[in-house]
Amino acid sequence: MSSTGKIVKVSGSLIVAEGMRDANMFDVVRVSSQKLIGEIIEMHGDRASIQVYEETAGLGTGEEVVSTGEPMSVELGVGLIGSIFDGIQRPLDDIKRICGNSLKRGVEVPSLKRDKLWSFIPTVKVGDRLVGGDIIGTVPETDIVMHKILVPNGISGTVRKISAGEFHVDDTVCVLETEKGDYNLKLFQKWAVRRGRPYKKKLSPDMPLITGQRIVDCLFPIAKGGVAAIPGPFGSGKTVTQHQLAKWAAADIIVYIGCGERGNEMTDVLNEFSELIDPHTGRSLMERTVLIANTSDMPVAAREASVYTGITIAEYYRDMGYSVALMADSTSRWAEALREMSGRLEEMPGDEGYPAYLGSRLAQFYERAGRVISNGTDGREGTLSVIGAVSPAGGDISEPVTQATLRIVKVFWGLDSNLAYQRHFPAINWLTSYSLYIDSLTDWYNNNVSADWTKLRARFMEILHDEDELKEIVKLIGMDALSAEDRIKMETARSIREDFLHQLAFHEVDTYTSLKKQLYMMKLILDFNDKAVEAVRNGADVEEISNLPVREKIGRFKYVPEEKTDSKFEKISVEISSGLNQLSRRDD
């Protein structure tokens, strides 16, 4: 039911309207003759507080506000892949054709292109009984994504008519005979963004999301259907890390939300993703990517809508049975939008002015991730992994947004400004970061990569922690005070840091490392360590061991192309043994 009221107060992106008694919470409204888009976020009697998702300059009291009677919703259907939307799912390319380079207020553009024809192939026949979540047919959305047309949740019935051929998204392709009469199915459906899409069952995440980033896959893995946070100060590499994860993660679909970050970062995504060849498919990365751009120069209020828009689109592809990875960059900017709106509503502030409900809002967002059995009769399994960047002021992770996030997520990739200044990227601090998925992923790694994987990883972590303790001794009394075995351990830790954990995002080979190659790298480093310890026990000199030419070859193994790793690994392994054996024999 629509409702019409009048503006009585304007306070930035918040307006208050009277006479809205028939409106409901979270209804979308049109404000003034310019038809600005807003959403009701608070109701007191017939007074509605409205969050306006466009610039409110020039609005005055007495202007009309009309409720549409519907909640903020997105269109879910063919045409999402490869598109770039603003925070409320308006396609920016279509807006540019209408407005030019300046985003004008009150522009109404359908989210999915109505003039494009799509080839629909039915997978059901007349007389079939369907329930919500069942697939009625497929559309080749791109060369690598087969879009599955789903029966909307809550709808069930018998197929009375279904057609194959070329259709627009708003054409009827199937008619269902339901208890309430005929229901026309189209190539898209609508869904309210603040409500998570339902599923049959949530499963335990027990398979890693392979990213090709060594520090992630080896030391701090994220499960498919898991949640992770990347907090870090300005310049520490949050955005580049998320770009790397978006490019190389073993996910079928990527949803990238630029929430309040600079526009040039979204430009980088657009330029790079269209040129980059996906290693999993051999096609352009944009053929499996959806972009939501609500950059720092766009309306602040729309930042809140952008994360809900993005995760609803991600859930939709998850329901088709795909593995989806969502990147939110950054949730701090979204929280700032919450803080601004809370202040304008004159709510009691929490820590540092953030609203008291900050933690619950973050939890509502992150808990929509998961590995699930989708609705429908075929028991499709889909996963949605969420990776959120957090931008704490001055890199202070004790601030409220980071702390609220850490209480929810299970993976913490803590970026370190000192590592960034040393040009060690990704600048993930191995001493402060953690992953709570390690125990549940152990069986997968041991069964699918190597039975030694968990043992090798544990040794890496042990050596890195021992190095941190030995550094304190070195600072006080110098390297010479250490035993020969401890000096070897320091050299091994340096090799782990510089040869394994340091990874060049812009090097054509080093940018992505398979699990097999990561295993080889771990084995080479630890094999050298074990044989070096044995050599010093036999009297070999630590300096001579450190200066062996094979050390350089271990370090450069990360630049070896994947197809040559087997032969190179064998060659270096032999060289490690022969080089250290010679030193031991010579001392004998």
XYZ file of C-alpha atoms in Angstrom:
588
model
C 0.000 0.000 0.000
C 1.442 3.376 -0.998
C 1.423 6.366 1.325
C 2.026 10.057 0.707
C 3.462 12.539 3.193
C 5.221 15.911 3.464
C 8.803 16.722 4.443
C 9.058 18.430 7.850
C 12.822 18.197 8.390
C 15.958 17.874 6.252
C 19.264 16.947 7.898
C 21.836 15.944 5.299
C 20.939 12.521 3.923
C 18.194 12.111 6.568
C 14.737 13.582 6.031
C 11.637 13.321 8.224
C 8.171 13.174 6.660
C 4.713 13.365 8.268
C 1.531 11.688 7.068
C 3.200 8.315 6.380
C 0.903 6.244 8.607
C 0.295 3.558 5.964
C 3.986 3.111 5.181
C 6.176 0.330 6.638
C 9.739 0.074 7.883
C 12.296 -0.281 5.063
C 9.799 0.781 2.382
C 11.385 2.523 -0.603
C 10.123 6.073 -1.070
C 10.380 8.739 -3.770
C 11.221 12.167 -2.422
C 10.085 15.489 -3.975
C 9.379 16.175 -7.636
C 12.935 14.978 -8.419
C 11.922 11.475 -7.267
C 15.027 10.902 -5.166
C 15.344 7.335 -3.875
C 15.071 6.840 -0.113
C 14.325 4.135 2.448
C 12.337 4.384 5.683
C 14.632 3.461 8.597
C 12.485 4.577 11.565
C 8.766 5.080 12.233
C 7.078 7.039 15.048
C 3.328 7.199 14.508
C 2.879 8.836 11.115
C 6.388 10.362 11.139
C 8.921 8.472 9.040
C 12.674 9.004 9.180
C 14.003 8.394 5.693
C 17.551 7.657 4.547
C 17.983 9.251 1.105
C 20.432 7.540 -1.206
C 21.062 10.638 -3.333
C 22.239 14.216 -2.752
C 19.569 16.154 -0.768
C 20.840 19.704 -1.441
C 17.937 22.023 -2.262
C 15.214 19.923 -0.613
C 12.824 21.905 1.571
C 9.927 21.323 3.948
C 6.513 20.749 2.469
C 7.746 18.728 -0.491
C 5.989 15.456 -1.229
C 7.211 11.994 -0.207
C 5.553 8.945 -1.791
C 6.042 5.395 -0.501
C 6.202 2.658 -3.142
C 4.918 0.113 -0.614
C 7.850 -2.211 -1.389
C 11.117 -2.837 0.462
C 14.518 -2.043 -1.064
C 14.951 -4.885 -3.575
C 17.325 -5.986 -6.299
C 16.606 -7.585 -9.643
C 18.163 -11.039 -9.816
C 18.453 -12.487 -13.288
C 20.532 -12.783 -16.436
C 22.754 -9.810 -17.188
C 24.308 -9.362 -13.737
C 27.696 -10.824 -14.711
C 30.089 -8.279 -16.190
C 27.952 -5.334 -15.034
C 28.949 -2.468 -12.745
C 26.221 -1.096 -10.489
C 26.033 1.678 -7.933
C 25.054 0.965 -4.299
C 21.351 0.628 -5.115
C 21.833 -1.523 -8.232
C 21.555 1.139 -10.903
C 23.754 0.202 -13.908
C 26.406 2.920 -14.255
C 26.910 2.367 -17.991
C 23.200 3.006 -18.693
C 23.200 6.073 -16.425
C 26.210 7.441 -18.331
C 24.325 7.130 -21.623
C 21.477 9.184 -20.133
C 23.389 11.719 -18.014
C 26.910 11.818 -19.449
C 29.807 11.783 -17.002
C 27.858 13.512 -14.203
C 25.553 11.392 -12.048
C 22.242 13.279 -11.944
C 19.634 12.953 -9.224
C 16.420 11.016 -9.563
C 17.550 8.920 -12.528
C 15.376 5.834 -13.021
C 17.045 3.022 -14.949
C 16.125 -0.680 -14.819
C 18.883 -2.733 -13.196
C 18.854 -5.419 -15.907
C 18.849 -4.447 -19.560
C 15.358 -4.819 -21.015
C 16.398 -4.617 -24.689
C 18.857 -7.549 -24.752
C 17.753 -10.983 -25.950
C 18.846 -14.131 -24.106
C 18.701 -17.746 -25.258
C 16.549 -19.769 -22.833
C 16.828 -23.585 -22.782
C 14.112 -25.314 -20.669
C 15.065 -28.216 -18.399
C 11.509 -29.064 -17.297
C 8.402 -30.012 -19.261
C 4.659 -29.387 -19.064
C 3.108 -31.296 -16.161
C 6.215 -31.262 -13.944
C 5.618 -30.356 -10.304
C 8.010 -27.609 -9.090
C 8.783 -25.941 -5.768
C 10.706 -22.800 -4.838
C 14.382 -23.082 -5.789
C 13.874 -25.597 -8.627
C 15.609 -24.898 -11.951
C 13.246 -24.413 -14.902
C 15.944 -23.818 -17.513
C 19.330 -22.307 -18.308
C 20.683 -19.263 -20.133
C 24.350 -18.974 -21.276
C 25.080 -15.672 -19.497
C 28.745 -15.641 -20.537
C 31.010 -18.240 -22.121
C 31.837 -19.619 -18.654
C 28.686 -18.946 -16.572
C 25.516 -20.927 -17.204
C 22.729 -18.945 -15.546
C 20.089 -21.188 -13.975
C 16.574 -19.761 -13.894
C 15.047 -20.573 -10.507
C 11.462 -20.781 -9.305
C 11.143 -17.914 -6.753
C 11.155 -18.983 -3.098
C 7.643 -19.469 -1.735
C 6.168 -20.389 -5.144
C 5.183 -23.950 -6.080
C 2.964 -25.443 -8.726
C 2.691 -27.449 -11.941
C 4.193 -26.363 -15.267
C 1.307 -25.396 -17.561
C 3.372 -23.841 -20.314
C 7.092 -23.430 -21.042
C 8.867 -22.070 -24.108
C 12.381 -22.225 -25.553
C 13.977 -19.499 -27.631
C 15.159 -15.890 -27.455
C 13.598 -13.731 -24.713
C 14.016 -10.394 -22.977
C 14.470 -10.567 -19.195
C 10.892 -9.390 -18.572
C 9.263 -11.845 -20.997
C 7.317 -14.801 -19.577
C 9.141 -18.079 -20.285
C 7.082 -20.408 -18.086
C 3.605 -20.430 -16.579
C 3.098 -22.272 -13.275
C -0.340 -23.380 -12.204
C -0.460 -22.655 -8.450
C -3.185 -22.793 -5.793
C -3.640 -19.015 -6.203
C -3.859 -19.126 -9.993
C -1.309 -18.892 -12.793
C 2.136 -17.504 -11.966
C 4.323 -16.133 -14.783
C 8.036 -16.915 -14.485
C 10.474 -14.536 -16.170
C 14.248 -14.454 -16.583
C 14.537 -12.397 -13.410
C 13.016 -12.132 -9.946
C 13.122 -9.542 -7.164
C 14.403 -9.981 -3.633
C 14.482 -7.627 -0.621
C 18.163 -6.938 0.122
C 17.918 -6.850 3.918
C 16.525 -10.387 4.087
C 18.861 -13.338 3.577
C 17.793 -15.797 0.895
C 16.547 -19.054 2.467
C 18.133 -22.485 2.033
C 17.440 -26.049 3.159
C 20.455 -26.713 5.337
C 23.735 -25.115 6.363
C 26.771 -27.407 6.183
C 30.111 -27.320 7.952
C 32.846 -25.755 5.775
C 35.515 -28.436 5.241
C 37.168 -27.494 1.937
C 39.610 -24.597 1.512
C 39.062 -21.709 -0.883
C 42.285 -22.026 -2.882
C 43.665 -18.557 -3.669
C 47.169 -19.160 -5.024
C 48.509 -16.798 -2.324
C 51.044 -18.783 -0.321
C 50.606 -17.118 3.075
C 46.844 -17.634 2.787
C 46.690 -21.193 1.438
C 49.504 -22.527 3.592
C 49.468 -20.643 6.901
C 46.024 -19.008 7.281
C 43.508 -20.701 4.956
C 39.871 -19.724 4.540
C 37.227 -22.394 3.940
C 34.731 -22.270 1.097
C 31.724 -20.697 2.767
C 33.957 -19.053 5.380
C 34.424 -15.452 6.492
C 37.657 -13.486 6.769
C 38.767 -9.960 7.636
C 41.756 -7.999 6.319
C 42.415 -5.089 8.701
C 45.326 -2.791 8.039
C 46.469 0.841 7.937
C 46.544 3.018 4.835
C 49.093 1.795 2.276
C 49.541 -1.688 3.734
C 47.965 -3.452 0.749
C 44.334 -4.234 1.682
C 42.989 -3.444 -1.768
C 45.775 -5.218 -3.681
C 45.305 -8.290 -1.457
C 41.574 -8.298 -2.178
C 42.256 -7.826 -5.895
C 44.584 -10.848 -5.776
C 41.970 -12.942 -3.986
C 39.297 -11.857 -6.467
C 41.542 -12.665 -9.435
C 42.836 -16.058 -8.383
C 40.421 -17.558 -5.812
C 38.927 -20.884 -6.952
C 35.392 -19.482 -7.022
C 32.898 -19.681 -9.893
C 31.572 -16.150 -9.333
C 33.196 -13.034 -7.828
C 31.138 -10.169 -6.374
C 33.342 -7.140 -5.646
C 31.866 -4.305 -3.571
C 33.768 -1.001 -3.593
C 32.175 0.541 -0.517
C 33.410 4.068 0.127
C 36.918 3.520 -1.250
C 38.543 5.760 -3.850
C 37.206 5.675 -7.409
C 40.607 4.931 -8.933
C 40.651 1.578 -7.102
C 37.413 0.510 -8.804
C 38.868 1.775 -12.093
C 41.836 -0.559 -11.546
C 39.442 -3.469 -11.029
C 37.538 -2.643 -14.219
C 40.699 -2.248 -16.302
C 42.597 -5.240 -14.914
C 39.740 -7.741 -14.738
C 38.737 -7.167 -18.360
C 42.336 -7.737 -19.538
C 43.342 -10.576 -17.190
C 42.913 -14.160 -18.310
C 41.360 -16.372 -15.649
C 43.719 -19.357 -15.046
C 40.754 -21.608 -14.235
C 38.799 -20.924 -17.446
C 41.135 -19.222 -19.944
C 38.597 -16.398 -20.355
C 38.444 -12.769 -19.163
C 37.871 -12.407 -15.403
C 34.962 -10.013 -16.044
C 33.024 -12.975 -17.454
C 32.471 -14.225 -13.899
C 32.489 -10.931 -11.953
C 29.800 -8.538 -10.682
C 30.950 -5.092 -9.517
C 29.146 -2.846 -7.024
C 30.727 0.621 -6.939
C 29.779 3.120 -4.265
C 33.000 5.092 -4.104
C 34.007 7.880 -1.708
C 32.564 10.626 -3.946
C 29.128 8.957 -4.182
C 26.337 9.491 -1.604
C 27.418 8.271 1.840
C 24.018 6.809 2.721
C 24.115 4.428 -0.250
C 27.171 2.710 1.262
C 24.906 0.830 3.632
C 22.725 -0.380 0.770
C 25.747 -1.425 -1.323
C 26.857 -4.279 0.963
C 23.304 -5.670 1.123
C 22.930 -5.348 -2.665
C 26.209 -7.208 -3.183
C 25.550 -10.056 -0.777
C 22.015 -10.615 -2.115
C 23.417 -11.004 -5.645
C 26.070 -13.372 -4.236
C 23.395 -15.465 -2.463
C 21.446 -15.709 -5.726
C 24.392 -17.332 -7.534
C 25.069 -19.500 -4.477
C 21.485 -20.787 -4.782
C 22.292 -21.939 -8.331
C 24.949 -24.247 -6.847
C 27.971 -22.063 -7.557
C 30.946 -21.250 -5.351
C 30.830 -17.482 -4.810
C 33.457 -15.204 -3.268
C 32.424 -11.735 -2.112
C 34.961 -8.944 -1.470
C 33.799 -5.933 0.567
C 36.244 -3.011 0.451
C 35.806 -1.706 3.039
C 33.349 -2.372 5.868
C 34.836 0.568 7.823
C 33.377 3.021 5.293
C 30.032 1.248 5.625
C 30.240 1.553 9.420
C 30.992 5.273 9.044
C 27.766 5.647 7.063
C 25.935 3.892 9.926
C 27.582 6.264 12.408
C 26.574 9.342 10.430
C 22.969 8.202 10.094
C 22.814 7.220 13.777
C 24.022 10.701 14.720
C 21.381 12.367 12.569
C 18.722 10.165 14.202
C 20.047 11.423 17.576
C 20.532 7.872 18.880
C 22.617 7.142 21.950
C 26.169 6.586 20.622
C 28.411 3.644 21.485
C 32.225 3.494 21.334
C 33.770 6.331 19.295
C 30.344 7.497 18.182
C 29.409 4.298 16.359
C 25.848 3.075 16.979
C 25.345 0.538 19.761
C 24.002 -1.959 17.192
C 27.199 -1.915 15.071
C 28.160 -5.473 16.110
C 24.746 -6.927 15.316
C 24.644 -5.239 11.883
C 28.086 -6.632 11.042
C 27.003 -10.084 12.253
C 23.845 -9.953 10.099
C 26.057 -9.265 7.075
C 28.741 -11.892 7.704
C 26.365 -14.654 8.804
C 24.860 -14.695 5.298
C 28.034 -16.489 4.181
C 28.170 -20.279 4.337
C 28.109 -23.628 2.614
C 24.484 -24.630 2.085
C 22.089 -27.051 0.451
C 19.907 -24.767 -1.678
C 16.136 -24.870 -1.870
C 14.710 -27.110 -4.565
C 14.350 -30.841 -5.069
C 17.805 -31.618 -6.517
C 19.861 -30.840 -3.361
C 22.347 -28.431 -4.998
C 25.282 -27.410 -2.837
C 26.532 -23.817 -3.045
C 29.046 -21.782 -1.086
C 29.393 -18.086 -0.328
C 32.702 -16.893 1.135
C 32.923 -13.324 2.438
C 36.203 -11.405 2.743
C 35.895 -7.940 4.257
C 38.619 -5.298 4.369
C 38.677 -3.099 7.478
C 40.386 0.319 7.458
C 41.081 1.282 11.094
C 42.280 4.862 11.531
C 46.043 4.857 11.980
C 46.079 1.060 11.827
C 44.690 0.827 15.370
C 42.909 -2.547 15.431
C 41.513 -1.843 18.905
C 38.910 0.489 17.359
C 35.239 -0.669 17.401
C 34.762 -1.794 13.767
C 37.811 -4.081 13.796
C 36.992 -5.517 17.209
C 33.343 -6.142 16.296
C 34.491 -7.826 13.068
C 37.032 -10.058 14.834
C 34.317 -11.352 17.154
C 32.457 -12.648 14.082
C 35.012 -13.818 11.500
C 37.171 -16.936 11.756
C 40.154 -15.754 9.709
C 42.231 -12.698 10.561
C 44.814 -11.549 8.005
C 46.425 -8.694 9.914
C 48.319 -6.322 7.619
C 51.447 -4.727 9.072
C 52.664 -1.264 8.069
C 56.268 -2.202 8.962
C 56.202 -5.083 6.480
C 54.679 -2.758 3.868
C 57.441 -0.180 4.421
C 59.981 -2.982 3.914
C 58.220 -3.767 0.624
C 57.254 -7.219 1.904
C 53.936 -7.990 0.200
C 51.449 -9.361 0.964
C 52.124 -7.552 4.255
C 50.194 -10.117 6.342
C 51.850 -10.439 9.742
C 52.412 -14.161 10.392
C 52.747 -13.625 14.163
C 49.397 -11.883 14.715
C 47.224 -13.481 11.999
C 45.213 -16.655 12.537
C 42.727 -19.038 10.945
C 40.188 -21.017 12.983
C 39.444 -23.264 9.978
C 42.765 -25.139 10.143
C 41.427 -28.116 12.133
C 38.414 -28.619 9.863
C 40.574 -28.343 6.702
C 43.383 -30.681 7.844
C 41.794 -33.829 6.375
C 41.230 -32.139 3.002
C 44.855 -30.981 2.730
C 46.212 -34.348 3.858
C 43.974 -36.298 1.457
C 44.157 -34.009 -1.586
C 47.644 -32.481 -1.469
C 49.976 -34.466 0.787
C 49.878 -36.367 4.061
C 52.833 -34.168 5.104
C 51.044 -30.831 4.509
C 49.860 -30.190 8.083
C 53.194 -31.283 9.555
C 55.163 -29.000 7.196
C 52.865 -26.049 7.935
C 53.269 -26.592 11.694
C 57.058 -26.586 11.309
C 56.932 -23.329 9.325
C 54.909 -21.658 12.081
C 57.209 -23.031 14.784
C 60.346 -21.707 13.034
C 58.770 -18.254 12.501
C 57.780 -17.998 16.169
C 61.214 -19.216 17.305
C 62.837 -16.573 15.084
C 60.812 -13.864 16.813
C 62.164 -15.000 20.211
C 65.750 -15.341 18.923
C 65.617 -11.802 17.511
C 65.385 -10.459 21.047
C 68.608 -12.273 21.973
C 70.329 -11.030 18.804
C 69.355 -7.437 19.622
C 70.878 -7.747 23.092
C 74.093 -9.687 22.528
C 74.480 -10.176 18.766
C 74.198 -13.048 16.283
C 77.525 -14.590 17.340
C 76.051 -15.478 20.745
C 73.635 -17.939 19.142
C 74.431 -21.615 18.759
C 75.126 -22.936 15.258
C 71.714 -24.673 15.144
C 69.902 -21.468 16.145
C 71.768 -19.557 13.453
C 70.598 -22.135 10.921
C 67.061 -21.663 12.256
C 67.377 -17.871 11.722
C 68.550 -18.501 8.138
C 65.639 -20.875 7.531
C 63.169 -18.324 8.925
C 64.637 -15.696 6.576
C 64.182 -18.115 3.686
C 60.531 -18.730 4.709
C 59.889 -14.984 4.895
C 61.731 -13.872 1.761
C 61.368 -16.892 -0.500
C 57.963 -18.281 0.500
C 55.818 -15.615 2.179
C 56.964 -12.718 -0.014
C 54.948 -12.921 -3.248
C 54.941 -10.509 -6.193
C 51.383 -9.719 -7.294
C 52.580 -8.245 -10.591
C 54.959 -11.072 -11.620
C 53.382 -13.321 -14.253
C 54.537 -16.558 -12.543
C 54.770 -15.587 -8.874
C 51.313 -13.988 -8.753
C 49.683 -17.448 -8.441
C 51.147 -20.592 -6.863
C 49.407 -23.968 -7.005
C 49.198 -26.133 -3.879
C 51.575 -28.636 -5.465
C 54.214 -25.956 -6.008
C 53.665 -24.610 -2.481
C 54.308 -28.131 -1.153
C 57.540 -28.336 -3.151
C 58.663 -24.950 -1.794
C 57.989 -26.001 1.801
C 59.850 -29.276 1.303
C 62.901 -27.579 -0.243
C 63.212 -25.008 2.556
C 62.784 -27.565 5.352
C 64.975 -30.142 3.613
C 67.792 -27.584 3.461
C 67.196 -26.757 7.135
C 67.337 -30.407 8.273
C 70.436 -31.236 6.240
C 72.129 -27.987 7.338
C 71.506 -28.828 11.023
C 72.996 -32.267 10.402
C 75.991 -30.679 8.667
C 76.760 -28.248 11.546
C 76.567 -31.166 13.980
C 79.267 -32.772 11.854
C 81.371 -29.631 12.138
C 80.414 -27.685 9.011
C 80.708 -23.877 9.133
C 77.419 -21.901 9.290
C 78.765 -19.143 6.992
C 79.709 -21.660 4.315
C 76.305 -23.299 4.557
C 74.567 -19.923 4.196
C 76.657 -19.068 1.118
C 75.971 -22.285 -0.785
C 74.775 -21.504 -4.367
C 71.741 -23.781 -3.875
C 70.282 -21.212 -1.450
C 69.732 -18.854 -4.380
C 68.086 -21.624 -6.400
C 65.650 -22.381 -3.540
C 64.756 -18.684 -3.411
C 64.184 -18.481 -7.179
C 62.059 -21.644 -7.293
C 58.947 -19.462 -6.919
C 59.626 -18.028 -10.397
C 59.688 -21.483 -12.012
C 56.609 -22.008 -14.272
C 54.156 -24.642 -13.013
C 54.893 -27.109 -15.821
C 58.615 -27.214 -14.933
C 58.297 -27.565 -11.144
C 58.652 -31.382 -11.019
C 62.025 -31.558 -12.746
C 63.339 -28.423 -11.028
C 62.324 -29.730 -7.604
C 64.213 -32.999 -8.146
C 67.285 -31.150 -9.404
C 67.420 -28.736 -6.434
C 66.790 -31.579 -3.925
C 69.813 -33.449 -5.293
C 71.908 -30.265 -5.177
C 70.945 -29.638 -1.506
C 72.097 -33.132 -0.535
C 75.337 -33.054 -2.518
C 76.298 -29.516 -1.424
C 75.803 -30.134 2.287
C 77.332 -33.618 2.139
C 80.491 -32.140 0.627
C 80.765 -29.612 3.479
C 80.304 -32.392 6.054
C 82.899 -34.684 4.400
C 85.397 -31.869 4.030
C 85.191 -31.130 7.754
C 85.614 -34.812 8.540
